[in-house]
mmCIF file of C-alpha atoms and ligand atoms in Angstrom:
data_model
loop_
_atom_site.group_PDB
_atom_site.id
_atom_site.type_symbol
_atom_site.label_atom_id
_atom_site.label_comp_id
_atom_site.label_asym_id
_atom_site.label_seq_id
_atom_site.Cartn_x
_atom_site.Cartn_y
_atom_site.Cartn_z
ATOM 1 C CA MET A 1 84.421 12.577 -35.016
ATOM 2 C CA THR A 2 80.744 12.178 -36.249
ATOM 3 C CA SER A 3 78.828 9.229 -35.031
ATOM 4 C CA GLN A 4 77.628 6.501 -37.191
ATOM 5 C CA TYR A 5 74.962 5.492 -34.973
ATOM 6 C CA THR A 6 71.598 5.294 -36.790
ATOM 7 C CA PRO A 7 68.737 5.239 -34.608
ATOM 8 C CA SER A 8 66.442 2.480 -35.278
ATOM 9 C CA PHE A 9 63.258 1.321 -33.196
ATOM 10 C CA PRO A 10 59.835 -0.046 -33.841
ATOM 11 C CA SER A 11 57.306 2.911 -34.544
ATOM 12 C CA ARG A 12 54.629 3.410 -31.865
ATOM 13 C CA LEU A 13 52.385 4.340 -34.991
ATOM 14 C CA PRO A 14 53.717 2.555 -37.923
ATOM 15 C CA HIS A 15 50.554 3.310 -40.188
ATOM 16 C CA VAL A 16 50.647 7.076 -39.501
ATOM 17 C CA GLY A 17 52.016 9.582 -41.743
ATOM 18 C CA THR A 18 51.677 13.315 -41.635
ATOM 19 C CA THR A 19 48.024 14.683 -41.077
ATOM 20 C CA ILE A 20 45.931 15.431 -44.108
ATOM 21 C CA PHE A 21 45.542 18.943 -42.884
ATOM 22 C CA THR A 22 49.275 19.772 -42.671
ATOM 23 C CA VAL A 23 49.646 17.912 -45.961
ATOM 24 C CA MET A 24 47.003 20.033 -47.743
ATOM 25 C CA SER A 25 48.079 23.228 -46.264
ATOM 26 C CA ALA A 26 51.672 22.828 -47.457
ATOM 27 C CA LEU A 27 50.308 21.938 -50.861
ATOM 28 C CA ALA A 28 48.303 25.009 -50.993
ATOM 29 C CA ALA A 29 51.256 27.244 -50.113
ATOM 30 C CA LYS A 30 53.299 25.597 -52.607
ATOM 31 C CA HIS A 31 50.896 26.405 -55.297
ATOM 32 C CA GLN A 32 49.606 29.455 -53.967
ATOM 33 C CA ALA A 33 45.949 27.843 -53.844
ATOM 34 C CA ILE A 34 43.215 29.153 -51.916
ATOM 35 C CA ASN A 35 43.259 27.249 -48.731
ATOM 36 C CA LEU A 36 39.624 25.885 -48.069
ATOM 37 C CA GLY A 37 41.272 22.737 -46.655
ATOM 38 C CA GLN A 38 42.409 22.885 -42.948
ATOM 39 C CA GLY A 39 39.851 24.279 -40.787
ATOM 40 C CA PHE A 40 40.686 27.710 -39.547
ATOM 41 C CA PRO A 41 39.400 31.141 -39.829
ATOM 42 C CA ASP A 42 41.580 33.576 -42.174
ATOM 43 C CA PHE A 43 39.948 36.574 -40.383
ATOM 44 C CA PRO A 44 41.302 38.020 -37.029
ATOM 45 C CA CYS A 45 39.810 37.377 -33.662
ATOM 46 C CA ASP A 46 38.388 40.195 -31.541
ATOM 47 C CA ARG A 47 40.798 42.774 -30.562
ATOM 48 C CA THR A 48 38.964 43.017 -27.006
ATOM 49 C CA LEU A 49 40.182 39.466 -26.575
ATOM 50 C CA ILE A 50 43.770 40.184 -27.549
ATOM 51 C CA ALA A 51 43.700 43.192 -25.187
ATOM 52 C CA LYS A 52 42.552 41.034 -22.446
ATOM 53 C CA VAL A 53 45.471 38.628 -22.985
ATOM 54 C CA ASN A 54 47.853 41.642 -23.061
ATOM 55 C CA GLU A 55 46.443 42.892 -19.995
ATOM 56 C CA ALA A 56 47.097 39.604 -18.203
ATOM 57 C CA MET A 57 50.649 39.494 -19.344
ATOM 58 C CA LEU A 58 51.216 43.282 -18.436
ATOM 59 C CA ALA A 59 49.623 42.182 -14.981
ATOM 60 C CA ASP A 60 52.493 39.538 -14.509
ATOM 61 C CA HIS A 61 50.183 36.522 -14.960
ATOM 62 C CA ASN A 62 52.940 34.644 -16.630
ATOM 63 C CA GLN A 63 53.914 31.920 -14.175
ATOM 64 C CA TYR A 64 52.462 28.320 -14.152
ATOM 65 C CA PRO A 65 48.776 28.506 -13.546
ATOM 66 C CA PRO A 66 47.154 25.765 -11.471
ATOM 67 C CA MET A 67 47.536 22.360 -13.092
ATOM 68 C CA ILE A 68 43.673 22.206 -13.778
ATOM 69 C CA GLY A 69 43.364 25.658 -15.003
ATOM 70 C CA ILE A 70 42.635 29.064 -13.421
ATOM 71 C CA PRO A 71 39.581 29.308 -11.304
ATOM 72 C CA ASN A 72 38.050 32.072 -13.133
ATOM 73 C CA LEU A 73 38.034 30.173 -16.405
ATOM 74 C CA ARG A 74 36.809 26.996 -14.876
ATOM 75 C CA ASN A 75 33.998 28.947 -13.211
ATOM 76 C CA GLY A 76 32.914 30.884 -16.419
ATOM 77 C CA ILE A 77 32.958 27.251 -18.453
ATOM 78 C CA ALA A 78 30.662 25.906 -15.636
ATOM 79 C CA LYS A 79 28.293 28.804 -15.689
ATOM 80 C CA LYS A 80 28.357 28.724 -19.447
ATOM 81 C CA ILE A 81 27.460 24.903 -19.611
ATOM 82 C CA GLN A 82 24.800 25.359 -16.772
ATOM 83 C CA GLY A 83 23.125 28.245 -18.823
ATOM 84 C CA LEU A 84 23.086 26.414 -22.221
ATOM 85 C CA TYR A 85 22.901 22.856 -21.395
ATOM 86 C CA ASN A 86 21.372 22.789 -17.810
ATOM 87 C CA HIS A 87 24.012 20.764 -16.181
ATOM 88 C CA GLN A 88 26.271 21.856 -13.204
ATOM 89 C CA TYR A 89 29.813 20.618 -13.452
ATOM 90 C CA ASP A 90 31.584 21.275 -10.275
ATOM 91 C CA PRO A 91 34.478 23.788 -11.561
ATOM 92 C CA ASP A 92 37.135 22.427 -9.079
ATOM 93 C CA SER A 93 36.502 18.780 -9.621
ATOM 94 C CA GLU A 94 34.966 18.388 -12.920
ATOM 95 C CA ILE A 95 36.494 20.823 -15.312
ATOM 96 C CA THR A 96 40.153 20.993 -16.532
ATOM 97 C CA ILE A 97 41.644 23.315 -19.098
ATOM 98 C CA THR A 98 43.419 21.562 -21.905
ATOM 99 C CA ALA A 99 45.976 22.493 -24.805
ATOM 100 C CA GLY A 100 43.188 22.386 -27.382
ATOM 101 C CA GLY A 101 40.675 19.859 -28.024
ATOM 102 C CA THR A 102 43.273 17.234 -29.470
ATOM 103 C CA GLN A 103 45.064 17.039 -26.224
ATOM 104 C CA GLY A 104 41.768 16.594 -24.403
ATOM 105 C CA ILE A 105 40.896 13.927 -26.538
ATOM 106 C CA LEU A 106 44.436 12.054 -26.257
ATOM 107 C CA THR A 107 44.282 12.510 -22.522
ATOM 108 C CA ALA A 108 40.861 11.166 -22.036
ATOM 109 C CA ILE A 109 41.498 8.231 -24.105
ATOM 110 C CA LEU A 110 44.849 7.552 -22.371
ATOM 111 C CA ALA A 111 42.948 7.991 -18.813
ATOM 112 C CA CYS A 112 40.374 5.287 -19.501
ATOM 113 C CA VAL A 113 41.428 2.961 -22.161
ATOM 114 C CA SER A 114 43.638 -0.077 -21.331
ATOM 115 C CA PRO A 115 45.609 -2.530 -23.635
ATOM 116 C CA GLY A 116 42.898 -4.665 -25.476
ATOM 117 C CA ASP A 117 39.936 -2.407 -24.790
ATOM 118 C CA GLU A 118 37.532 -1.817 -27.305
ATOM 119 C CA VAL A 119 36.587 1.890 -28.374
ATOM 120 C CA VAL A 120 33.846 2.418 -30.781
ATOM 121 C CA ILE A 121 34.309 5.328 -33.404
ATOM 122 C CA ILE A 122 32.203 6.198 -36.182
ATOM 123 C CA GLU A 123 33.675 6.981 -39.430
ATOM 124 C CA PRO A 124 34.297 9.421 -41.039
ATOM 125 C CA ALA A 125 36.194 10.322 -37.885
ATOM 126 C CA TYR A 126 38.506 13.055 -36.797
ATOM 127 C CA ASP A 127 41.903 11.763 -37.658
ATOM 128 C CA SER A 128 43.405 11.841 -34.300
ATOM 129 C CA TYR A 129 40.931 9.506 -32.594
ATOM 130 C CA ARG A 130 42.410 6.128 -33.944
ATOM 131 C CA PRO A 131 46.225 6.830 -33.332
ATOM 132 C CA ALA A 132 44.994 7.994 -29.735
ATOM 133 C CA ILE A 133 43.349 4.647 -29.207
ATOM 134 C CA GLU A 134 46.469 2.857 -30.708
ATOM 135 C CA LEU A 135 48.917 4.658 -28.110
ATOM 136 C CA ALA A 136 46.557 3.443 -25.511
ATOM 137 C CA GLY A 137 46.771 -0.214 -26.741
ATOM 138 C CA GLY A 138 42.875 -0.152 -27.454
ATOM 139 C CA LYS A 139 41.152 -1.922 -30.178
ATOM 140 C CA THR A 140 39.401 0.455 -32.400
ATOM 141 C CA ILE A 141 35.898 -0.811 -33.510
ATOM 142 C CA ALA A 142 34.776 1.345 -36.443
ATOM 143 C CA VAL A 143 31.380 1.594 -37.763
ATOM 144 C CA SER A 144 30.536 3.903 -40.696
ATOM 145 C CA LEU A 145 28.169 6.557 -41.146
ATOM 146 C CA GLN A 146 25.542 5.692 -43.924
ATOM 147 C CA VAL A 147 25.921 7.552 -47.103
ATOM 148 C CA LEU A 148 22.547 8.163 -48.352
ATOM 149 C CA ARG A 149 22.496 8.713 -52.196
ATOM 150 C CA ASP A 150 20.102 10.515 -54.513
ATOM 151 C CA PRO A 151 18.417 8.768 -57.484
ATOM 152 C CA SER A 152 21.613 9.461 -59.876
ATOM 153 C CA GLY A 153 23.816 7.898 -57.090
ATOM 154 C CA HIS A 154 25.374 10.999 -55.739
ATOM 155 C CA ALA A 155 26.165 11.369 -51.981
ATOM 156 C CA ALA A 156 23.056 13.336 -50.604
ATOM 157 C CA SER A 157 23.380 12.877 -46.876
ATOM 158 C CA TYR A 158 24.398 10.919 -43.827
ATOM 159 C CA ALA A 159 22.716 8.748 -41.104
ATOM 160 C CA ILE A 160 23.996 7.318 -37.955
ATOM 161 C CA PRO A 161 24.288 3.670 -38.497
ATOM 162 C CA TRP A 162 22.130 2.504 -35.587
ATOM 163 C CA ASP A 163 21.974 -1.524 -36.422
ATOM 164 C CA ASP A 164 25.928 -1.487 -36.474
ATOM 165 C CA LEU A 165 26.211 0.583 -33.352
ATOM 166 C CA GLU A 166 24.065 -1.709 -31.538
ATOM 167 C CA LYS A 167 26.363 -4.358 -32.771
ATOM 168 C CA ALA A 168 29.413 -2.810 -31.784
ATOM 169 C CA ILE A 169 28.566 -1.717 -28.309
ATOM 170 C CA HIS A 170 28.548 -4.506 -25.778
ATOM 171 C CA ALA A 171 29.303 -5.208 -22.072
ATOM 172 C CA LYS A 172 32.992 -5.054 -22.688
ATOM 173 C CA THR A 173 32.995 -1.699 -24.633
ATOM 174 C CA ARG A 174 35.358 0.837 -22.922
ATOM 175 C CA LEU A 175 34.574 4.094 -24.721
ATOM 176 C CA VAL A 176 32.277 5.310 -27.419
ATOM 177 C CA ILE A 177 33.418 8.477 -29.383
ATOM 178 C CA ILE A 178 30.907 10.701 -30.817
ATOM 179 C CA ASN A 179 31.376 13.925 -32.557
ATOM 180 C CA THR A 180 28.362 16.809 -32.873
ATOM 181 C CA PRO A 181 28.305 18.977 -34.986
ATOM 182 C CA HIS A 182 30.407 16.463 -36.841
ATOM 183 C CA ASN A 183 33.744 17.029 -38.722
ATOM 184 C CA PRO A 184 33.888 16.643 -41.722
ATOM 185 C CA THR A 185 30.223 16.092 -42.591
ATOM 186 C CA GLY A 186 28.439 18.937 -40.828
ATOM 187 C CA MET A 187 25.955 16.368 -39.321
ATOM 188 C CA VAL A 188 24.225 17.360 -36.223
ATOM 189 C CA TRP A 189 22.984 14.878 -33.505
ATOM 190 C CA GLN A 190 19.357 15.272 -32.544
ATOM 191 C CA LYS A 191 17.945 14.783 -28.773
ATOM 192 C CA ALA A 192 16.341 11.480 -30.114
ATOM 193 C CA ASP A 193 19.980 10.466 -31.029
ATOM 194 C CA LEU A 194 21.373 10.959 -27.655
ATOM 195 C CA ASP A 195 18.362 9.093 -26.027
ATOM 196 C CA ARG A 196 19.216 6.165 -28.579
ATOM 197 C CA LEU A 197 22.709 6.172 -27.675
ATOM 198 C CA ALA A 198 21.829 6.325 -23.908
ATOM 199 C CA THR A 199 19.787 3.187 -24.342
ATOM 200 C CA LEU A 200 22.607 1.457 -26.135
ATOM 201 C CA VAL A 201 25.177 2.000 -23.409
ATOM 202 C CA GLU A 202 22.680 1.353 -20.472
ATOM 203 C CA GLY A 203 23.750 -1.769 -18.483
ATOM 204 C CA THR A 204 27.243 -1.581 -20.013
ATOM 205 C CA SER A 205 30.355 -0.082 -18.424
ATOM 206 C CA ALA A 206 31.146 1.972 -21.724
ATOM 207 C CA LEU A 207 32.220 5.622 -21.206
ATOM 208 C CA ILE A 208 31.341 8.376 -23.735
ATOM 209 C CA LEU A 209 33.776 10.759 -25.267
ATOM 210 C CA SER A 210 31.923 13.584 -27.084
ATOM 211 C CA ASP A 211 33.771 15.841 -29.255
ATOM 212 C CA GLU A 212 31.772 19.259 -29.307
ATOM 213 C CA VAL A 213 34.270 21.440 -30.452
ATOM 214 C CA TYR A 214 31.837 22.939 -32.962
ATOM 215 C CA GLU A 215 28.958 23.397 -30.470
ATOM 216 C CA HIS A 216 28.498 27.019 -31.421
ATOM 217 C CA MET A 217 28.037 26.209 -35.240
ATOM 218 C CA VAL A 218 24.649 25.032 -35.629
ATOM 219 C CA TYR A 219 22.343 26.621 -38.242
ATOM 220 C CA ASP A 220 18.763 27.347 -39.493
ATOM 221 C CA GLY A 221 17.618 28.030 -35.716
ATOM 222 C CA ALA A 222 18.432 24.557 -34.711
ATOM 223 C CA GLN A 223 19.940 23.871 -31.303
ATOM 224 C CA HIS A 224 23.024 21.883 -30.304
ATOM 225 C CA HIS A 225 22.420 18.845 -28.093
ATOM 226 C CA SER A 226 25.381 18.450 -25.763
ATOM 227 C CA VAL A 227 25.839 15.071 -23.838
ATOM 228 C CA ALA A 228 25.759 17.710 -20.762
ATOM 229 C CA SER A 229 21.918 18.222 -21.712
ATOM 230 C CA HIS A 230 21.472 14.645 -21.222
ATOM 231 C CA PRO A 231 21.735 13.393 -17.555
ATOM 232 C CA GLN A 232 22.285 9.703 -18.302
ATOM 233 C CA LEU A 233 25.164 10.476 -20.824
ATOM 234 C CA ALA A 234 26.592 13.227 -18.850
ATOM 235 C CA ALA A 235 26.955 10.654 -16.060
ATOM 236 C CA ARG A 236 29.620 8.669 -18.192
ATOM 237 C CA SER A 237 30.966 11.364 -20.514
ATOM 238 C CA PHE A 238 33.892 13.283 -21.236
ATOM 239 C CA LEU A 239 32.794 16.424 -22.885
ATOM 240 C CA ILE A 240 35.278 17.924 -25.076
ATOM 241 C CA SER A 241 35.252 21.668 -26.389
ATOM 242 C CA SER A 242 37.746 24.169 -27.668
ATOM 243 C CA PHE A 243 38.060 27.879 -27.329
ATOM 244 C CA GLY A 244 39.934 27.921 -30.758
ATOM 245 C CA LYS A 245 36.793 27.337 -32.872
ATOM 246 C CA THR A 246 34.719 29.539 -30.920
ATOM 247 C CA TYR A 247 36.876 32.536 -30.596
ATOM 248 C CA HIS A 248 38.708 32.462 -34.016
ATOM 249 C CA VAL A 249 41.871 31.637 -32.191
ATOM 250 C CA THR A 250 42.913 28.110 -33.258
ATOM 251 C CA GLY A 251 46.449 28.816 -32.729
ATOM 252 C CA TRP A 252 46.268 29.523 -29.127
ATOM 253 C CA LYS A 253 45.356 25.917 -28.657
ATOM 254 C CA VAL A 254 43.048 26.221 -25.475
ATOM 255 C CA GLY A 255 40.192 23.918 -24.732
ATOM 256 C CA TYR A 256 38.614 22.160 -21.908
ATOM 257 C CA VAL A 257 37.283 18.797 -20.836
ATOM 258 C CA ALA A 258 34.097 18.523 -18.458
ATOM 259 C CA ALA A 259 33.444 14.973 -16.913
ATOM 260 C CA PRO A 260 32.133 13.540 -13.629
ATOM 261 C CA ALA A 261 34.706 13.831 -10.737
ATOM 262 C CA ALA A 262 35.758 9.955 -10.814
ATOM 263 C CA MET A 263 36.507 10.375 -14.804
ATOM 264 C CA THR A 264 38.199 13.965 -14.227
ATOM 265 C CA ALA A 265 40.383 12.615 -11.361
ATOM 266 C CA GLU A 266 41.752 9.796 -13.721
ATOM 267 C CA PHE A 267 42.036 12.327 -16.626
ATOM 268 C CA ARG A 268 44.014 14.810 -14.476
ATOM 269 C CA LYS A 269 46.753 11.995 -13.548
ATOM 270 C CA ILE A 270 47.503 11.935 -17.197
ATOM 271 C CA HIS A 271 47.219 15.624 -17.791
ATOM 272 C CA GLN A 272 49.534 16.500 -15.260
ATOM 273 C CA PHE A 273 52.412 14.621 -16.868
ATOM 274 C CA ASN A 274 51.501 15.382 -20.455
ATOM 275 C CA VAL A 275 51.091 19.098 -20.530
ATOM 276 C CA PHE A 276 50.923 19.730 -16.635
ATOM 277 C CA THR A 277 49.106 23.106 -17.478
ATOM 278 C CA VAL A 278 48.079 25.444 -20.263
ATOM 279 C CA ASN A 279 49.361 29.204 -20.828
ATOM 280 C CA THR A 280 48.458 31.568 -18.169
ATOM 281 C CA PRO A 281 47.888 34.611 -19.983
ATOM 282 C CA MET A 282 45.353 33.128 -22.508
ATOM 283 C CA GLN A 283 43.471 31.615 -19.802
ATOM 284 C CA PHE A 284 42.828 35.032 -17.856
ATOM 285 C CA GLY A 285 42.030 36.689 -21.226
ATOM 286 C CA LEU A 286 39.726 33.817 -22.110
ATOM 287 C CA ALA A 287 38.083 34.178 -18.769
ATOM 288 C CA ALA A 288 37.439 37.917 -18.954
ATOM 289 C CA TYR A 289 36.136 37.390 -22.455
ATOM 290 C CA LEU A 290 33.858 34.512 -21.530
ATOM 291 C CA ALA A 291 31.800 36.603 -19.156
ATOM 292 C CA ASP A 292 30.114 38.347 -22.042
ATOM 293 C CA PRO A 293 28.012 35.702 -23.944
ATOM 294 C CA SER A 294 27.285 37.694 -26.990
ATOM 295 C CA HIS A 295 30.275 36.546 -29.011
ATOM 296 C CA TYR A 296 29.013 32.883 -28.936
ATOM 297 C CA GLU A 297 25.437 33.792 -28.955
ATOM 298 C CA ASN A 298 25.989 35.445 -32.330
ATOM 299 C CA LEU A 299 28.117 32.851 -33.822
ATOM 300 C CA PRO A 300 25.464 30.821 -35.405
ATOM 301 C CA ALA A 301 24.390 33.847 -37.548
ATOM 302 C CA PHE A 302 27.817 34.904 -38.206
ATOM 303 C CA TYR A 303 28.857 31.463 -39.720
ATOM 304 C CA GLN A 304 25.441 30.796 -41.203
ATOM 305 C CA ALA A 305 25.905 34.011 -43.347
ATOM 306 C CA LYS A 306 29.246 32.593 -44.567
ATOM 307 C CA ARG A 307 27.717 29.289 -45.338
ATOM 308 C CA ASP A 308 24.793 30.676 -47.453
ATOM 309 C CA PHE A 309 27.124 32.903 -49.471
ATOM 310 C CA PHE A 310 29.346 30.157 -50.203
ATOM 311 C CA LYS A 311 26.420 27.863 -50.796
ATOM 312 C CA ALA A 312 24.984 30.131 -53.163
ATOM 313 C CA GLY A 313 28.268 30.432 -55.137
ATOM 314 C CA LEU A 314 28.594 26.703 -55.204
ATOM 315 C CA GLU A 315 25.246 26.319 -57.047
ATOM 316 C CA HIS A 316 26.719 28.015 -60.037
ATOM 317 C CA THR A 317 29.492 25.174 -59.989
ATOM 318 C CA PRO A 318 28.861 21.401 -61.273
ATOM 319 C CA PHE A 319 29.323 20.191 -57.498
ATOM 320 C CA LYS A 320 26.379 18.522 -55.805
ATOM 321 C CA LEU A 321 26.146 20.142 -52.288
ATOM 322 C CA LEU A 322 25.541 18.037 -49.180
ATOM 323 C CA PRO A 323 23.504 19.637 -46.373
ATOM 324 C CA THR A 324 25.541 21.619 -43.780
ATOM 325 C CA PRO A 325 23.426 21.980 -40.613
ATOM 326 C CA GLY A 326 26.455 22.448 -38.494
ATOM 327 C CA THR A 327 30.556 23.164 -38.570
ATOM 328 C CA TYR A 328 32.132 25.457 -40.641
ATOM 329 C CA PHE A 329 32.718 22.764 -43.299
ATOM 330 C CA GLN A 330 30.762 22.254 -46.677
ATOM 331 C CA CYS A 331 30.894 18.778 -48.208
ATOM 332 C CA VAL A 332 30.450 18.418 -51.932
ATOM 333 C CA ASP A 333 29.998 15.609 -54.348
ATOM 334 C CA TYR A 334 32.166 15.900 -57.489
ATOM 335 C CA SER A 335 31.507 12.474 -59.065
ATOM 336 C CA GLY A 336 29.187 14.003 -61.325
ATOM 337 C CA LEU A 337 31.627 16.605 -63.034
ATOM 338 C CA ASP A 338 31.962 16.104 -66.767
ATOM 339 C CA ILE A 339 35.740 15.951 -66.621
ATOM 340 C CA PRO A 340 37.927 12.923 -66.578
ATOM 341 C CA GLU A 341 39.122 14.077 -63.080
ATOM 342 C CA ALA A 342 35.786 13.195 -61.712
ATOM 343 C CA LYS A 343 36.898 9.608 -61.603
ATOM 344 C CA LEU A 344 39.869 10.552 -59.590
ATOM 345 C CA SER A 345 40.156 9.065 -56.039
ATOM 346 C CA GLU A 346 39.276 11.794 -53.304
ATOM 347 C CA ALA A 347 42.687 12.403 -52.300
ATOM 348 C CA ASP A 348 43.842 12.642 -56.177
ATOM 349 C CA PHE A 349 40.948 15.041 -56.773
ATOM 350 C CA CYS A 350 41.917 17.339 -54.081
ATOM 351 C CA GLN A 351 45.635 17.307 -55.175
ATOM 352 C CA TRP A 352 44.363 18.156 -58.670
ATOM 353 C CA LEU A 353 42.066 20.754 -57.512
ATOM 354 C CA THR A 354 44.750 22.591 -55.479
ATOM 355 C CA THR A 355 47.334 22.386 -58.137
ATOM 356 C CA ASN A 356 45.229 22.950 -61.124
ATOM 357 C CA VAL A 357 42.332 25.023 -60.025
ATOM 358 C CA GLY A 358 43.920 26.782 -57.145
ATOM 359 C CA VAL A 359 41.524 25.747 -54.452
ATOM 360 C CA ALA A 360 42.649 23.417 -51.574
ATOM 361 C CA ALA A 361 39.992 20.910 -49.927
ATOM 362 C CA ILE A 362 40.263 17.860 -47.631
ATOM 363 C CA PRO A 363 39.129 14.389 -49.075
ATOM 364 C CA VAL A 364 36.655 12.832 -46.854
ATOM 365 C CA SER A 365 38.312 9.467 -47.334
ATOM 366 C CA ALA A 366 41.058 10.872 -44.997
ATOM 367 C CA PHE A 367 38.640 10.244 -42.108
ATOM 368 C CA TYR A 368 38.400 6.649 -42.687
ATOM 369 C CA ASP A 369 40.911 4.056 -41.915
ATOM 370 C CA LYS A 370 39.962 1.367 -44.706
ATOM 371 C CA PRO A 371 40.070 2.995 -48.296
ATOM 372 C CA THR A 372 36.778 4.391 -48.595
ATOM 373 C CA GLU A 373 35.614 6.504 -51.688
ATOM 374 C CA SER A 374 32.378 8.438 -51.729
ATOM 375 C CA GLY A 375 33.142 10.933 -54.204
ATOM 376 C CA VAL A 376 32.873 13.749 -51.501
ATOM 377 C CA ILE A 377 35.413 16.461 -50.588
ATOM 378 C CA ARG A 378 35.258 18.947 -47.702
ATOM 379 C CA PHE A 379 35.680 22.933 -48.081
ATOM 380 C CA CYS A 380 36.128 25.245 -45.057
ATOM 381 C CA PHE A 381 34.038 28.344 -45.252
ATOM 382 C CA ALA A 382 35.563 30.127 -42.121
ATOM 383 C CA LYS A 383 36.906 32.662 -44.427
ATOM 384 C CA GLN A 384 36.465 36.425 -45.182
ATOM 385 C CA GLU A 385 34.019 37.004 -48.091
ATOM 386 C CA GLN A 386 36.695 37.962 -50.459
ATOM 387 C CA THR A 387 38.564 34.721 -49.943
ATOM 388 C CA LEU A 388 35.348 32.892 -50.512
ATOM 389 C CA SER A 389 34.617 34.915 -53.658
ATOM 390 C CA ALA A 390 37.880 34.381 -55.012
ATOM 391 C CA ALA A 391 37.733 30.459 -54.452
ATOM 392 C CA LEU A 392 34.149 30.486 -55.934
ATOM 393 C CA GLN A 393 35.383 32.280 -59.041
ATOM 394 C CA ARG A 394 38.081 29.491 -59.659
ATOM 395 C CA LEU A 395 35.600 26.724 -58.775
ATOM 396 C CA GLN A 396 33.172 28.199 -61.349
ATOM 397 C CA THR A 397 35.581 27.482 -64.140
ATOM 398 C CA LEU A 398 34.710 23.725 -63.656
ATOM 399 C CA THR A 399 32.084 22.394 -66.236
ATOM 400 C CA ARG A 400 29.252 20.168 -65.504
HETATM 401 N N1 LIG B 1 40.303 20.342 -36.783
HETATM 402 C C1 LIG B 1 40.825 21.052 -38.207
HETATM 403 C C2 LIG B 1 40.070 20.325 -39.353
HETATM 404 O O1 LIG B 1 39.487 19.559 -39.278
HETATM 405 C C3 LIG B 1 42.361 20.764 -38.225
HETATM 406 C C4 LIG B 1 43.266 20.698 -37.010
HETATM 407 C C5 LIG B 1 44.612 20.330 -37.464
HETATM 408 O O2 LIG B 1 45.188 20.858 -38.293
HETATM 409 N N2 LIG B 1 44.997 19.270 -36.681
HETATM 410 O O3 LIG B 1 40.610 20.843 -40.483
#
């Protein structure tokens, strides 16, 4: 006999649907559109890295690794951070290997946010922050990046809303989440910005969660400014990064969280019951590969060439380009297009672009909680030149 029982219970995340990245990738597949939506490379990773993972598997590194990650990988990360940002994390008590950046973010939030605690985020914000805060019972306090407009009213760039941040951060703030280089706008924090944030949190017990998964994608000779490079911030920050972005292996889901020992101790209490540990052969492969810094040292030039190629092609479309100092995302303003669709919401425009023009993009409005339309969509340029060319050809059919 089949059971008639229908499960019914209150949703833990009543306002949440499927992430926009999954939705747009499915739509792109359905319409055979070129997928410049979800952020992932369409080119292979280095065969050497795969060989190192294979070697680890064949050498029987296939059982549980230590809960916090294998020593070689944590040591390599500590050395890398020391070299790049001049901060020494203790690999044993301050670095934990996670199942990608997203797990690191959720676990860090669960570790420090109690019901009713205030967490400040800056929108547009990566779509996992808010649900993670909600699961912890925290209260999200969202401020918005300022959209700076050109004389014709099109979005031209973004600025950190310092006045709003100053109002939002107070003695009771538990956590402030920042993201540099910033998804989706590509904005990059400067040293002066970190100084200003440090001043705002001084005298409060606010912690910082700094999502730096695009740390090696900063262009035009500029530098990434990590919270690790800022002693006052490092002392109260969870630093999140990811190997997926840096080594073109987003599907491996390996990242890490570096934080002062007291914060890491609480982080690990959650981590051990969340994923317990992260797949062993990948950790061995990454540890061996990390010893050679040339891959991440060459990454800015590698992605800058793609950015410039894509931008040059977009100049022959009616889109207005926003600056891209970092990340592998290019934002464009479509509100000036001389077609009726220019009046559509960002989500509808992306749907139309995917279905009718054959190129998928992500609406920036998906990174806001309240309906916020700025006429801007995000393309991912982490693609082979032939993919970008084919997408450009389609986009160039749009008229001004
Ligand atoms: N971080 C990626 C992006 O912004 C997507 C990750 C995901 O699909 N969850 O496109």
